[in-house]
Short mmCIF file of C-alpha atoms and ligand atoms in Angstrom, two decimals:
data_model
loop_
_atom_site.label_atom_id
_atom_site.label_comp_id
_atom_site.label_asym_id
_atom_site.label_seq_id
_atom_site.Cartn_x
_atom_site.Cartn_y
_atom_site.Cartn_z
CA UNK A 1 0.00 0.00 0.00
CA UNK A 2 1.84 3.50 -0.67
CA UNK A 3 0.80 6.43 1.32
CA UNK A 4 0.24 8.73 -1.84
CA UNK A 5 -3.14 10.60 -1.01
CA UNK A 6 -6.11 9.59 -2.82
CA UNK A 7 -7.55 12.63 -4.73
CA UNK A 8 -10.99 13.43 -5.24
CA UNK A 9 -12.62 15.63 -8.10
CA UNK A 10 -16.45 16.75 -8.65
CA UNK A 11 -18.95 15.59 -10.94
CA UNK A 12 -19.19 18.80 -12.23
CA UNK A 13 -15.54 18.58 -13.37
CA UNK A 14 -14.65 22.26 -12.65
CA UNK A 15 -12.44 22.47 -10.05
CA UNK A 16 -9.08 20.86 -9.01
CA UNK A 17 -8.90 17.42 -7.98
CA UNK A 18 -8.21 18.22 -3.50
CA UNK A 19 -7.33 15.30 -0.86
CA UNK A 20 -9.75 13.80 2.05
CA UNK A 21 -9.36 16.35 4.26
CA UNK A 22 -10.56 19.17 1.76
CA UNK A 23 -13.30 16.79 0.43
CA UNK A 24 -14.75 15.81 3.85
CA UNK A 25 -14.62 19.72 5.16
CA UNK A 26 -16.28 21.32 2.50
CA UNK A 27 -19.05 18.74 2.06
CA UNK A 28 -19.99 20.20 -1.44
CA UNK A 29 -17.33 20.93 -4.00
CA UNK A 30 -17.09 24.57 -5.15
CA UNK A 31 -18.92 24.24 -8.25
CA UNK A 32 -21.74 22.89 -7.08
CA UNK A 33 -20.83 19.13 -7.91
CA UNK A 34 -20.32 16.05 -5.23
CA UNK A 35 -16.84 14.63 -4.69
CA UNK A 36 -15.86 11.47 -5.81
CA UNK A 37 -12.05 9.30 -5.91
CA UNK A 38 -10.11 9.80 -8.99
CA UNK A 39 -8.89 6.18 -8.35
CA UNK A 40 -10.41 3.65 -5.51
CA UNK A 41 -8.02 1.36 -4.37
CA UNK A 42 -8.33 -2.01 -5.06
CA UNK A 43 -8.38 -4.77 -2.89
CA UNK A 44 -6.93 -8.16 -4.49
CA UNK A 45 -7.57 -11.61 -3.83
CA UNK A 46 -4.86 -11.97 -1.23
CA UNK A 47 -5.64 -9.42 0.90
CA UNK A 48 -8.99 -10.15 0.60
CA UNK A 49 -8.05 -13.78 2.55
CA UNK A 50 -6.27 -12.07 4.55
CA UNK A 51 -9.07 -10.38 6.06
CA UNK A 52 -11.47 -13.40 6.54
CA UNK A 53 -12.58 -13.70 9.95
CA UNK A 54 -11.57 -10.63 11.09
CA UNK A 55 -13.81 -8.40 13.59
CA UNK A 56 -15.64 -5.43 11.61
CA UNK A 57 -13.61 -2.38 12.95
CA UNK A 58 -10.33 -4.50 11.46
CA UNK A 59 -12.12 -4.78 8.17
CA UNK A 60 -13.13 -1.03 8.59
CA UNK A 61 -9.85 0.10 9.26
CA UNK A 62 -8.35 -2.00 6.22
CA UNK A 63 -10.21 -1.09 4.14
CA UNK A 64 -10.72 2.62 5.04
CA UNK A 65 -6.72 3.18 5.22
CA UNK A 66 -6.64 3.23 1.68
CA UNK A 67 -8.74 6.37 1.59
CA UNK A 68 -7.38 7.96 4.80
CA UNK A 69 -3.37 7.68 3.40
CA UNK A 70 -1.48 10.70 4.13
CA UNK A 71 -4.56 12.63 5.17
CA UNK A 72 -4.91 10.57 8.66
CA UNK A 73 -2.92 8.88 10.84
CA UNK A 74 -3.28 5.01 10.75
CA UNK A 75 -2.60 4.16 14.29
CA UNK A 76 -5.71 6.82 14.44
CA UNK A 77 -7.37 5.45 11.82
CA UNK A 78 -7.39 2.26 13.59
CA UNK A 79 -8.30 3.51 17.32
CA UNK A 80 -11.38 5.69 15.54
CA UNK A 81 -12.79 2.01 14.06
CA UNK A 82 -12.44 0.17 17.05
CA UNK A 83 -14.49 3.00 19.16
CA UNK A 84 -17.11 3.56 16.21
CA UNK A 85 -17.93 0.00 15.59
CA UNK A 86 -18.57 -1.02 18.71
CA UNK A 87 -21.84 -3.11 17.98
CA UNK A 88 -23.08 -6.19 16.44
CA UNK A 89 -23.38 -6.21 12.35
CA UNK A 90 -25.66 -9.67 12.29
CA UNK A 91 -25.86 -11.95 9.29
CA UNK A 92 -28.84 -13.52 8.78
CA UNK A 93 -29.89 -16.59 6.91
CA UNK A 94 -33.35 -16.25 5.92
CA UNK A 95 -33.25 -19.40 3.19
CA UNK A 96 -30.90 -21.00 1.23
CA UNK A 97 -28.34 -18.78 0.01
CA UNK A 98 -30.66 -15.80 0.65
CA UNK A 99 -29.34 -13.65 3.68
CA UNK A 100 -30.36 -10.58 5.45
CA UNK A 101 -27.62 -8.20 6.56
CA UNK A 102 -28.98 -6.10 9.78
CA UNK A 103 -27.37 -2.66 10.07
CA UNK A 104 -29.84 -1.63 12.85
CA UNK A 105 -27.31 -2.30 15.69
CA UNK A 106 -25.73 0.91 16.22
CA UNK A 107 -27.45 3.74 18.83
CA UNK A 108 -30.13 4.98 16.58
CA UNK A 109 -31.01 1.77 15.17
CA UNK A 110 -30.28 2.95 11.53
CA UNK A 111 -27.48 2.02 9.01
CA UNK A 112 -26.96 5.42 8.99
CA UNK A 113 -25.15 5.36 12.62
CA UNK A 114 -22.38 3.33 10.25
CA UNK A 115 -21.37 6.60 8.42
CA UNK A 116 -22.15 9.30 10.30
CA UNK A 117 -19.87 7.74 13.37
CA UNK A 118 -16.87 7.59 11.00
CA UNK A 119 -17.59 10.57 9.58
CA UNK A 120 -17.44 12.58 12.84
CA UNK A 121 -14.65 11.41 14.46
CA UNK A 122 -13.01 11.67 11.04
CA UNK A 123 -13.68 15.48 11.36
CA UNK A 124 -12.97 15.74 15.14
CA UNK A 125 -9.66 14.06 14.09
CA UNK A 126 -8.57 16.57 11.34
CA UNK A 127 -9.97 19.98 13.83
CA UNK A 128 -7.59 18.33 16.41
CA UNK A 129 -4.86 20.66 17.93
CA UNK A 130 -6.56 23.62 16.22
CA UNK A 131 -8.31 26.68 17.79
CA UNK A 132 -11.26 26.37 15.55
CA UNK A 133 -14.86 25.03 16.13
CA UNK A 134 -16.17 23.17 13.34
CA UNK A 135 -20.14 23.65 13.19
CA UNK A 136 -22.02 21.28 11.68
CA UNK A 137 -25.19 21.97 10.18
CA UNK A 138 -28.23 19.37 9.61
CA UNK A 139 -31.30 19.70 8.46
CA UNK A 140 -33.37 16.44 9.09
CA UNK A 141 -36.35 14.92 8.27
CA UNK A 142 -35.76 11.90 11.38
CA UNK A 143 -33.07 9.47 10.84
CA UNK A 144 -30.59 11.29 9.67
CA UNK A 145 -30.72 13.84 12.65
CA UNK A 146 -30.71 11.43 14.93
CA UNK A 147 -27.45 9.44 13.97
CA UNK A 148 -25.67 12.54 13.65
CA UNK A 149 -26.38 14.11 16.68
CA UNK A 150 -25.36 10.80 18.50
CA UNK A 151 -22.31 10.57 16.12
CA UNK A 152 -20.91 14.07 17.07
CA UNK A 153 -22.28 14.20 20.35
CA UNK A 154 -19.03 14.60 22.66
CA UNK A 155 -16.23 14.93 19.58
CA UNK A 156 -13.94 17.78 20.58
CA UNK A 157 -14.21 20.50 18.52
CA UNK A 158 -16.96 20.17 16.50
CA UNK A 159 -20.80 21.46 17.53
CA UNK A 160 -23.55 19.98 16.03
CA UNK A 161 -26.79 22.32 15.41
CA UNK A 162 -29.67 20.26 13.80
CA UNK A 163 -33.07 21.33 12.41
CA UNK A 164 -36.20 19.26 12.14
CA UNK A 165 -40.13 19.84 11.24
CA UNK A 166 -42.00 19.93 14.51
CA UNK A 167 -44.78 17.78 13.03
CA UNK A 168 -42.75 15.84 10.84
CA UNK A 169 -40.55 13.52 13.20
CA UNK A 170 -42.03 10.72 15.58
CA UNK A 171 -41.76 11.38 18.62
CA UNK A 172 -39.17 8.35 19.10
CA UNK A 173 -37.50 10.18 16.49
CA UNK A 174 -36.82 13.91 18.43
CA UNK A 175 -36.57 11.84 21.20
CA UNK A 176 -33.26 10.23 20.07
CA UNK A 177 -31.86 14.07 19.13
CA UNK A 178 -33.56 16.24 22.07
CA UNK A 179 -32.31 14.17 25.10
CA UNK A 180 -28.04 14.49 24.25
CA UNK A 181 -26.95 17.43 24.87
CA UNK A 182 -23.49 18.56 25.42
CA UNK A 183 -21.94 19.84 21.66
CA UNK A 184 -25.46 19.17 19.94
CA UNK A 185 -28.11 21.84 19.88
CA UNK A 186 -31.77 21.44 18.42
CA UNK A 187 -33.98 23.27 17.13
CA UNK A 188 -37.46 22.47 16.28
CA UNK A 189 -39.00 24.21 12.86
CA UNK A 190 -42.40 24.88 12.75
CA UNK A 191 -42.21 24.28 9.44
CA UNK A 192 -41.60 21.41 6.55
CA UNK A 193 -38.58 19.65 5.75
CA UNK A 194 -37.92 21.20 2.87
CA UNK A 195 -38.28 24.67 5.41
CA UNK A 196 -35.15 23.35 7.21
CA UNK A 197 -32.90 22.65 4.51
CA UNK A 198 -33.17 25.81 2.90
CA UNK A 199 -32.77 27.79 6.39
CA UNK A 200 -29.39 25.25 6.04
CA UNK A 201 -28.37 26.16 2.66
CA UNK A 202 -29.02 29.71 3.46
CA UNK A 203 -26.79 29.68 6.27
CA UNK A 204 -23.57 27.90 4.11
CA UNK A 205 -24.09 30.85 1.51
CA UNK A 206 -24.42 33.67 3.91
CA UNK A 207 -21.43 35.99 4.16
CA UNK A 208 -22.21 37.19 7.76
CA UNK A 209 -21.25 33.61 8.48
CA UNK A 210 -18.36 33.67 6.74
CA UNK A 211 -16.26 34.01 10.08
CA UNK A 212 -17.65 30.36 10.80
CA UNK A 213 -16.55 27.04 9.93
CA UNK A 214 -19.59 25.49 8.36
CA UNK A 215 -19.76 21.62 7.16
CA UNK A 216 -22.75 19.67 6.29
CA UNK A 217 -23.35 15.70 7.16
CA UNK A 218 -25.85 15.19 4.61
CA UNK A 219 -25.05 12.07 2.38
CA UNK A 220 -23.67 14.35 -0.12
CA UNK A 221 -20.39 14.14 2.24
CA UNK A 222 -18.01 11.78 0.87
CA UNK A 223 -17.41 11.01 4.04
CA UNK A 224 -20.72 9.46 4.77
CA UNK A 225 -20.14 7.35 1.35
CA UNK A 226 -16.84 5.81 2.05
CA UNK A 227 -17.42 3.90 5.12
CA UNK A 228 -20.30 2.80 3.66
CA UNK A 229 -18.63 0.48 1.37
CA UNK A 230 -17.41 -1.40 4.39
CA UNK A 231 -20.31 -3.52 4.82
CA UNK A 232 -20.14 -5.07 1.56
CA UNK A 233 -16.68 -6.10 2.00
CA UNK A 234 -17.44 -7.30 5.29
CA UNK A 235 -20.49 -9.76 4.25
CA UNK A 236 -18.55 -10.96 1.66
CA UNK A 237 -15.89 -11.87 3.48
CA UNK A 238 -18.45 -13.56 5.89
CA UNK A 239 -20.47 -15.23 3.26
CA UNK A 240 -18.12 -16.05 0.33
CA UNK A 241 -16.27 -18.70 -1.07
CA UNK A 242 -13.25 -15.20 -1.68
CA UNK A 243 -10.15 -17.85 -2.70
CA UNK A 244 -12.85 -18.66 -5.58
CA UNK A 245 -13.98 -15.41 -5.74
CA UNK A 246 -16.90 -16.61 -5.98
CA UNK A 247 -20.18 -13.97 -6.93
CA UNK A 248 -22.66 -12.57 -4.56
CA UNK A 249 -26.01 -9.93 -5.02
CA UNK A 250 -26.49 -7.28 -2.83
CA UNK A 251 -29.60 -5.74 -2.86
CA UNK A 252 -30.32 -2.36 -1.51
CA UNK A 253 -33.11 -0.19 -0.37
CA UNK A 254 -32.30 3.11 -1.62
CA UNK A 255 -33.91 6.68 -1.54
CA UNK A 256 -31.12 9.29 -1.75
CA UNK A 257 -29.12 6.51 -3.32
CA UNK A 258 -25.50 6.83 -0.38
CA UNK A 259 -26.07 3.37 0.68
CA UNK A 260 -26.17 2.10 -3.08
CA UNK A 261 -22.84 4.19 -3.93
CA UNK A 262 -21.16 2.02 -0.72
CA UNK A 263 -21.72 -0.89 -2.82
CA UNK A 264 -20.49 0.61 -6.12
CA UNK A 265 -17.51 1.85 -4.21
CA UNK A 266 -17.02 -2.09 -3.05
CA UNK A 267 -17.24 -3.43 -6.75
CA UNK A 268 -14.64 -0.99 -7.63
CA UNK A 269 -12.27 -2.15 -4.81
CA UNK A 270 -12.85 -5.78 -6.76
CA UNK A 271 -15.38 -7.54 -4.36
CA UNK A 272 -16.69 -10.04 -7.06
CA UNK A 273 -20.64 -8.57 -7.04
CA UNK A 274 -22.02 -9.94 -9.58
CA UNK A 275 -25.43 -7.73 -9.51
CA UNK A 276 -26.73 -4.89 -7.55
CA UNK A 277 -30.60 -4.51 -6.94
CA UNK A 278 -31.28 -1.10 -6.44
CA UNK A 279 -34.89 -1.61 -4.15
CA UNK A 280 -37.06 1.65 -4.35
CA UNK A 281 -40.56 2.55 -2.95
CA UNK A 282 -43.40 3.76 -5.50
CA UNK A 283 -40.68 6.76 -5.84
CA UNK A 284 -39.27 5.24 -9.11
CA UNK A 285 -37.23 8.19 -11.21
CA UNK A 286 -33.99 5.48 -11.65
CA UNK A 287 -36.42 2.09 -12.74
CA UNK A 288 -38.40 4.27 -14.68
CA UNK A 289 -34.64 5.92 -16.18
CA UNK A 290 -33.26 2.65 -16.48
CA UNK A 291 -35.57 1.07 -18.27
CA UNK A 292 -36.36 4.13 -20.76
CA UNK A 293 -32.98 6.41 -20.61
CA UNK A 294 -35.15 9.03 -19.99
CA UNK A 295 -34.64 10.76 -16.41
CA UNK A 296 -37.83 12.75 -14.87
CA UNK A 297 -37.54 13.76 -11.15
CA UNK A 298 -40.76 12.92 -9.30
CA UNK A 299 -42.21 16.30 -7.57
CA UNK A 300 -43.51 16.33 -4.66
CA UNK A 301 -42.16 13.21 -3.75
CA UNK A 302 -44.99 10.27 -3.31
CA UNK A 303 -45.77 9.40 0.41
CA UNK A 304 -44.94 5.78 1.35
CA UNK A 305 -44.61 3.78 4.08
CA UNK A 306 -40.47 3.42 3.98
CA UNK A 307 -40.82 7.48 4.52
CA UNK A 308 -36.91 7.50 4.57
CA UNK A 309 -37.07 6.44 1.06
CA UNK A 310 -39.68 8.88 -0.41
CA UNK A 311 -37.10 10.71 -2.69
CA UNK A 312 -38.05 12.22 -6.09
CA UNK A 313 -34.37 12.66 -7.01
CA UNK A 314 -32.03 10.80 -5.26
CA UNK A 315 -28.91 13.50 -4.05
CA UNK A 316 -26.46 10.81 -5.01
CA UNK A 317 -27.39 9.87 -8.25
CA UNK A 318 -24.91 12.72 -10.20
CA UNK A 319 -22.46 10.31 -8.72
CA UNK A 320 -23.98 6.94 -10.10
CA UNK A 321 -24.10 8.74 -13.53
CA UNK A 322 -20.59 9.78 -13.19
CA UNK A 323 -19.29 6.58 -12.23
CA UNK A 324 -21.21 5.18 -15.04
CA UNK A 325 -19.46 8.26 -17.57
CA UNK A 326 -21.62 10.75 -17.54
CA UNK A 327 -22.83 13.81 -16.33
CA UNK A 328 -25.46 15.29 -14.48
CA UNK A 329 -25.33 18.60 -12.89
CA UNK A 330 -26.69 19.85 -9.64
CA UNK A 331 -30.14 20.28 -10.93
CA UNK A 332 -30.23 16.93 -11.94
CA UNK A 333 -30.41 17.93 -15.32
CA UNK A 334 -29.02 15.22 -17.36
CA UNK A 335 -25.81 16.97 -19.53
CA UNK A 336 -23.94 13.59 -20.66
CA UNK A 337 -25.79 9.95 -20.99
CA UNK A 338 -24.43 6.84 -18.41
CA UNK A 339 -23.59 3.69 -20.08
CA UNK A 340 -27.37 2.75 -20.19
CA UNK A 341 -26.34 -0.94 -21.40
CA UNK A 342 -23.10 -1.51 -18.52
CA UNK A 343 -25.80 0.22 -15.56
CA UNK A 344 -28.05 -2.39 -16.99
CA UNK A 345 -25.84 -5.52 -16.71
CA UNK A 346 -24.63 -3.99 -13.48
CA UNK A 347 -28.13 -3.34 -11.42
CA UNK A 348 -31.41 -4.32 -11.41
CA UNK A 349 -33.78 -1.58 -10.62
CA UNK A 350 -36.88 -2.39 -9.02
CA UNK A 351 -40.29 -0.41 -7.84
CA UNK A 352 -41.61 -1.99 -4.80
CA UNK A 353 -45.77 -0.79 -3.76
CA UNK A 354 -46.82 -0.23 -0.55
CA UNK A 355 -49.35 -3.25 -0.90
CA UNK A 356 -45.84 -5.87 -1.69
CA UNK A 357 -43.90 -3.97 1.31
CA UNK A 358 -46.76 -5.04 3.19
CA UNK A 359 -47.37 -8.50 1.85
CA UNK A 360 -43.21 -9.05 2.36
CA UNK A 361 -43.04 -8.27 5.94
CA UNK A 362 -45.89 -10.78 6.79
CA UNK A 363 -44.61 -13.31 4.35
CA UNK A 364 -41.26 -13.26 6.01
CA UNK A 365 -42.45 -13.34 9.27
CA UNK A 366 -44.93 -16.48 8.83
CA UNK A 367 -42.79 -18.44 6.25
CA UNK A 368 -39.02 -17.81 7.39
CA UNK A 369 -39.81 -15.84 11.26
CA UNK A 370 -37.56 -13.24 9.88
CA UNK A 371 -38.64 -9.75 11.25
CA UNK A 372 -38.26 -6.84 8.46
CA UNK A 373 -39.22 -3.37 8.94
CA UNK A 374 -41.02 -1.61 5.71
CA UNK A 375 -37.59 -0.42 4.55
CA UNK A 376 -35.83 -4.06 4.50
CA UNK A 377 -38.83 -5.28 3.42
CA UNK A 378 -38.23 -3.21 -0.15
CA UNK A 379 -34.71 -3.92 -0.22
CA UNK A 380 -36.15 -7.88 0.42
CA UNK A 381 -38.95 -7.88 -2.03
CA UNK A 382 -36.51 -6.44 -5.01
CA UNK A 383 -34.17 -9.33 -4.23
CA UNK A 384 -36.94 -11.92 -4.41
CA UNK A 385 -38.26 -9.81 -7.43
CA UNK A 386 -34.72 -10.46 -9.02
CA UNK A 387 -34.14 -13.67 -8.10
CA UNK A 388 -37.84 -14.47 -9.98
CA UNK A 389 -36.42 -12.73 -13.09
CA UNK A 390 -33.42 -14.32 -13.69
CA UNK A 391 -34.67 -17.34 -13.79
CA UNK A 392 -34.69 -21.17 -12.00
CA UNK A 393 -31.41 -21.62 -12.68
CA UNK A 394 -29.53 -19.31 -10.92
CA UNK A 395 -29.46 -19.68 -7.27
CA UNK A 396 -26.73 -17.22 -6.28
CA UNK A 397 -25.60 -15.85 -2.53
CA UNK A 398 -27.52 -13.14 -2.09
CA UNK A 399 -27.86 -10.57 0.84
CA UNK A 400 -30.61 -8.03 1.11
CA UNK A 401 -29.62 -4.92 3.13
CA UNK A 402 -31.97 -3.99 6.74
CA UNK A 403 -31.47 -0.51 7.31
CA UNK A 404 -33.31 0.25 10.38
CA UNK A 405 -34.44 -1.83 13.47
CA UNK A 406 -38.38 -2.97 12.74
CA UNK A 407 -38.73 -1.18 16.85
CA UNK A 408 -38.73 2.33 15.09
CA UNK A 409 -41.87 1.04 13.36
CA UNK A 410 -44.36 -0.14 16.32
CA UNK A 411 -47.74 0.51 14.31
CA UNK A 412 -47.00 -0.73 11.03
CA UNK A 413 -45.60 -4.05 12.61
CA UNK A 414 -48.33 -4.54 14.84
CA UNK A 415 -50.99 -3.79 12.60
CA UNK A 416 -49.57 -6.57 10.15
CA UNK A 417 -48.26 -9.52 12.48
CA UNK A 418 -49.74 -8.57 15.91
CA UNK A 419 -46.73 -8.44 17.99
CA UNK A 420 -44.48 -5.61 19.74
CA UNK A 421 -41.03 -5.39 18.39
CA UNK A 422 -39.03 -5.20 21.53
CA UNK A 423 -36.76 -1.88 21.74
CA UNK A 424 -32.88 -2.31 21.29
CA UNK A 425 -31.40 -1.96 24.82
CA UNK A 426 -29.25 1.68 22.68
CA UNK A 427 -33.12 3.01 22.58
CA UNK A 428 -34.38 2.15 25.96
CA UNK A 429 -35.00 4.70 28.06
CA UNK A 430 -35.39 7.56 25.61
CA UNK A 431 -38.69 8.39 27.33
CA UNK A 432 -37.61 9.45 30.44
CA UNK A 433 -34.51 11.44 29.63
CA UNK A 434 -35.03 15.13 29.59
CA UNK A 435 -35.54 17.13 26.49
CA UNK A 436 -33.66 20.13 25.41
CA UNK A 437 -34.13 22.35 22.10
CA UNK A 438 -35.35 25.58 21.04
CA UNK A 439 -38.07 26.84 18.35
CA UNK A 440 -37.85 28.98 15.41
CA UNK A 441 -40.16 29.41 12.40
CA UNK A 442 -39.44 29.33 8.69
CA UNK A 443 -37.90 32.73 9.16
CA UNK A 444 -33.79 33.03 8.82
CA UNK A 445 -32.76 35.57 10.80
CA UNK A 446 -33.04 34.72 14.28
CA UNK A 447 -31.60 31.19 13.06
CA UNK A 448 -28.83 33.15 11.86
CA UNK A 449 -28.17 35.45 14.98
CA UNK A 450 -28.71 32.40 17.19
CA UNK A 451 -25.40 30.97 14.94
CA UNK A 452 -23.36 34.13 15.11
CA UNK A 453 -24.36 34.62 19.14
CA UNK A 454 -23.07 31.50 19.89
CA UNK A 455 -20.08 30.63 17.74
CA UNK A 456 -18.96 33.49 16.32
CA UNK A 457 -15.77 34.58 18.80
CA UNK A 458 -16.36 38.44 19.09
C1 LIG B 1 -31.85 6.86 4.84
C2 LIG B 1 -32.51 5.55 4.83
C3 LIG B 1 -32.60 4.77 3.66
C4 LIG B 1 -32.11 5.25 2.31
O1 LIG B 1 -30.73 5.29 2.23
P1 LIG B 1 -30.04 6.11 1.04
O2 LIG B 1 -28.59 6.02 1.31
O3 LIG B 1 -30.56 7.52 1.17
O4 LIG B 1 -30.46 5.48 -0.22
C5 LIG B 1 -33.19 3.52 3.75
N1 LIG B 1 -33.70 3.07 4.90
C6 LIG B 1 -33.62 3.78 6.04
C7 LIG B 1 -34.23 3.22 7.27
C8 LIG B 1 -33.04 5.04 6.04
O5 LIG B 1 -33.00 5.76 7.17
#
């Protein structure tokens, strides 16, 4: 492995290629585009062995190094795995060769507590020794929020502000952001989603904030893609035949598409995936685009019951067209076609209903006693979906992706199987903790004299 830094250039190809550290502290690149590696570092058959067996935070760190070089320290690197992926990451067979991957172990119950953990002591890492507070800005429709404010909560440094719609999170949800404390701050909007984000974007493009250091942890981070890759390597390593590199099928429930680009990123390290379902709710711009070439955002999104998946244009497909050659800008205006015919032998894009999400969970639970929530139960149904398709005689290893613990969905599971979902001991609790956070409308002025008040050194 050499220690050359990995470089990192935008989709929208205007501005110098920058390392890690630049990448992951500017969140969006100056032109508007996202970041993504000039080269990804591949991981051969050897190492690959080498690796078998191995906890999760060793796989992390190996694989993670490669993008870190020269930008991080690897004794670091290593010590930040080993306290971020402290949790189970369970493999589950459901039947056959058919497996269900649960990333709902972490202390929001969501995959995303995978990324956003990395990603924060990544930046508390590079702001150490420094004078300066980084402040990181979220805007949050409920998951999200809640597995960044637990992944920054207590990294030195760096203060976390988050903003989320008053009507539009469960209470579970605020719950999980309102009760931590410390470096995070809340604020609840009494407003939309949408309301938030653009009090958010206003904020990175105002110039009495200049005097700030401002960074996002949306999924447009590239630091919230790469350790998302990790997984991948990790199942196959778990699952595998690797010394006869031997094919597996991941397939992945995706709405702003960051947890789909983690398994491109994989394939390009040289994991042998043979096919990639991408699993979406009624919300179904990329089938629709990869079946016709023809790419129409959905507005509004359509309301469905894997909420964290009703997207009308995913934020992270400009980097799925770019890896696929070509280009589409920040609008999501398509400039450049994708190699229609490689993202078709590559994926399988699927639309799942409502109705089938439904239909899946109980199916699971009564044939194989395997508990999905409506999100898994996308990602599940586009597997068996694909598996249908490709006819009787393929039976490949397959692993369908869970992204969120079926106890953040109470009423939907007991309405369809009749049972309570017992909460994860890292949710327990929650309801008798003491909340903390503060109001503001839809209007951006006190949000932004609440921001220079309190960070802004005089
Ligand atoms: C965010 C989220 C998704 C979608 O992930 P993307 O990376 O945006 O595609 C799926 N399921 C759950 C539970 C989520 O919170």
């Amino acid at each position: 492995m050499t220690s050359e830094p990995i470089l990192f250039t935008s989709t929208n190809r205007s501005v110098p290629p920058t390392d890690l550290r630049a990448a992951l502290l500017q969140g969006q690149a100056a032109d508007r585009g996202l970041f993504m590696p000039v080269t990804v570092p591949p991981l051969g058959v050897d190492e690959l062995m080498s690796l078998v067996g191995r906890p999760y935070a060793e796989i992390a760190w190996s694989v993670l190094r490669r993008f870190t070089a020269g930008v991080l320290d690897d004794a670091k690197l290593r010590a930040l795995c080993a306290d971020a992926y402290d949790f189970a990451v369970p493999l589950e067979r459901v039947q056959g060769r058919r497996w269900l991957m649960r990333l709902d172990q972490g202390p929001t119950g969501s995959f995303k507590d995978f990324a956003a953990r990395m990603m924060a002591r990544w930046m508390g890492a590079l702001m150490e020794g420094g004078h300066e507070d980084l402040v990181i800005l979220t805007a949050t429709s409920g998951d999200t929020g809640s597995a960044v404010a637990h992944a920054y909560h207590g990294v030195p440094r760096v203060r976390s502000v988050v903003l989320f719609p008053l009507a539009e999170v469960s209470a579970r949800q605020r719950r999980q952001m309102t009760t931590l404390g410390g470096n995070v701050t809340t604020f609840a909007v009494d407003g939309k989603f949408d309301d938030c984000q653009a009090m958010v974007k206003r904020a990175f493009a105002d110039p009495d904030l200049a005097g700030l250091r401002l960074s996002s942890a949306n999924s447009i981070n590239i630091g919230r893609l790469l350790p998302q890759s990790v997984y991948y390597v990790y199942a196959y390593l778990r699952l595998a035949d690797v010394a006869a590199r031997e094919p597996i099928v991941f397939s992945v429930p995706s709405g702003n598409f960051g947890d789909l680009m983690g398994a491109v990123l994989a394939t390009r390290m040289g994991v042998p995936i043979s096919r990639i379902v991408i699993a979406t709710n009624a919300n179904d711009e990329v089938p629709r685009f990869f079946a016709t070439g023809r790419y129409e955002k959905i507005v509004p999104s359509r309301v469905c019951i894997s909420n964290a998946m009703n997207v009308g244009h995913p934020s992270n497909l400009a980097r799925l067209v770019d890896a696929y050659g070509g280009w589409m800008d920040e609008s999501g205006l398509l400039r450049e076609p994708p190699d229609l015919a490689r993202l078709r032998r590559d994926f399988c894009a699927v639309s799942i209903s409502d109705d089938e999400t439904r239909a899946t969970i109980r199916e699971a639970w009564q044939r194989h006693a395997t508990l999905l929530e409506p999100h898994g139960a996308v990602g599940w149904a586009g597997l068996q979906r694909f598996l249908a398709e490709s006819g009787a005689l393929a039976d490949p290893l397959a692993v369908s992706i869970e992204t969120a613990h079926p106890a953040k969905f109470p009423e939907e599971i007991q309405a369809l199987l009749g049972i309570d979902p017992e909460l994860p001991p890292s949710l327990a609790g929650i309801e008798s903790k003491p909340e903390q956070y503060g109001h503001l409308t839809t209007e951006y002025v006190p949000f932004r004299e609440f921001l220079k008040e309190r960070f802004l050194q005089a």
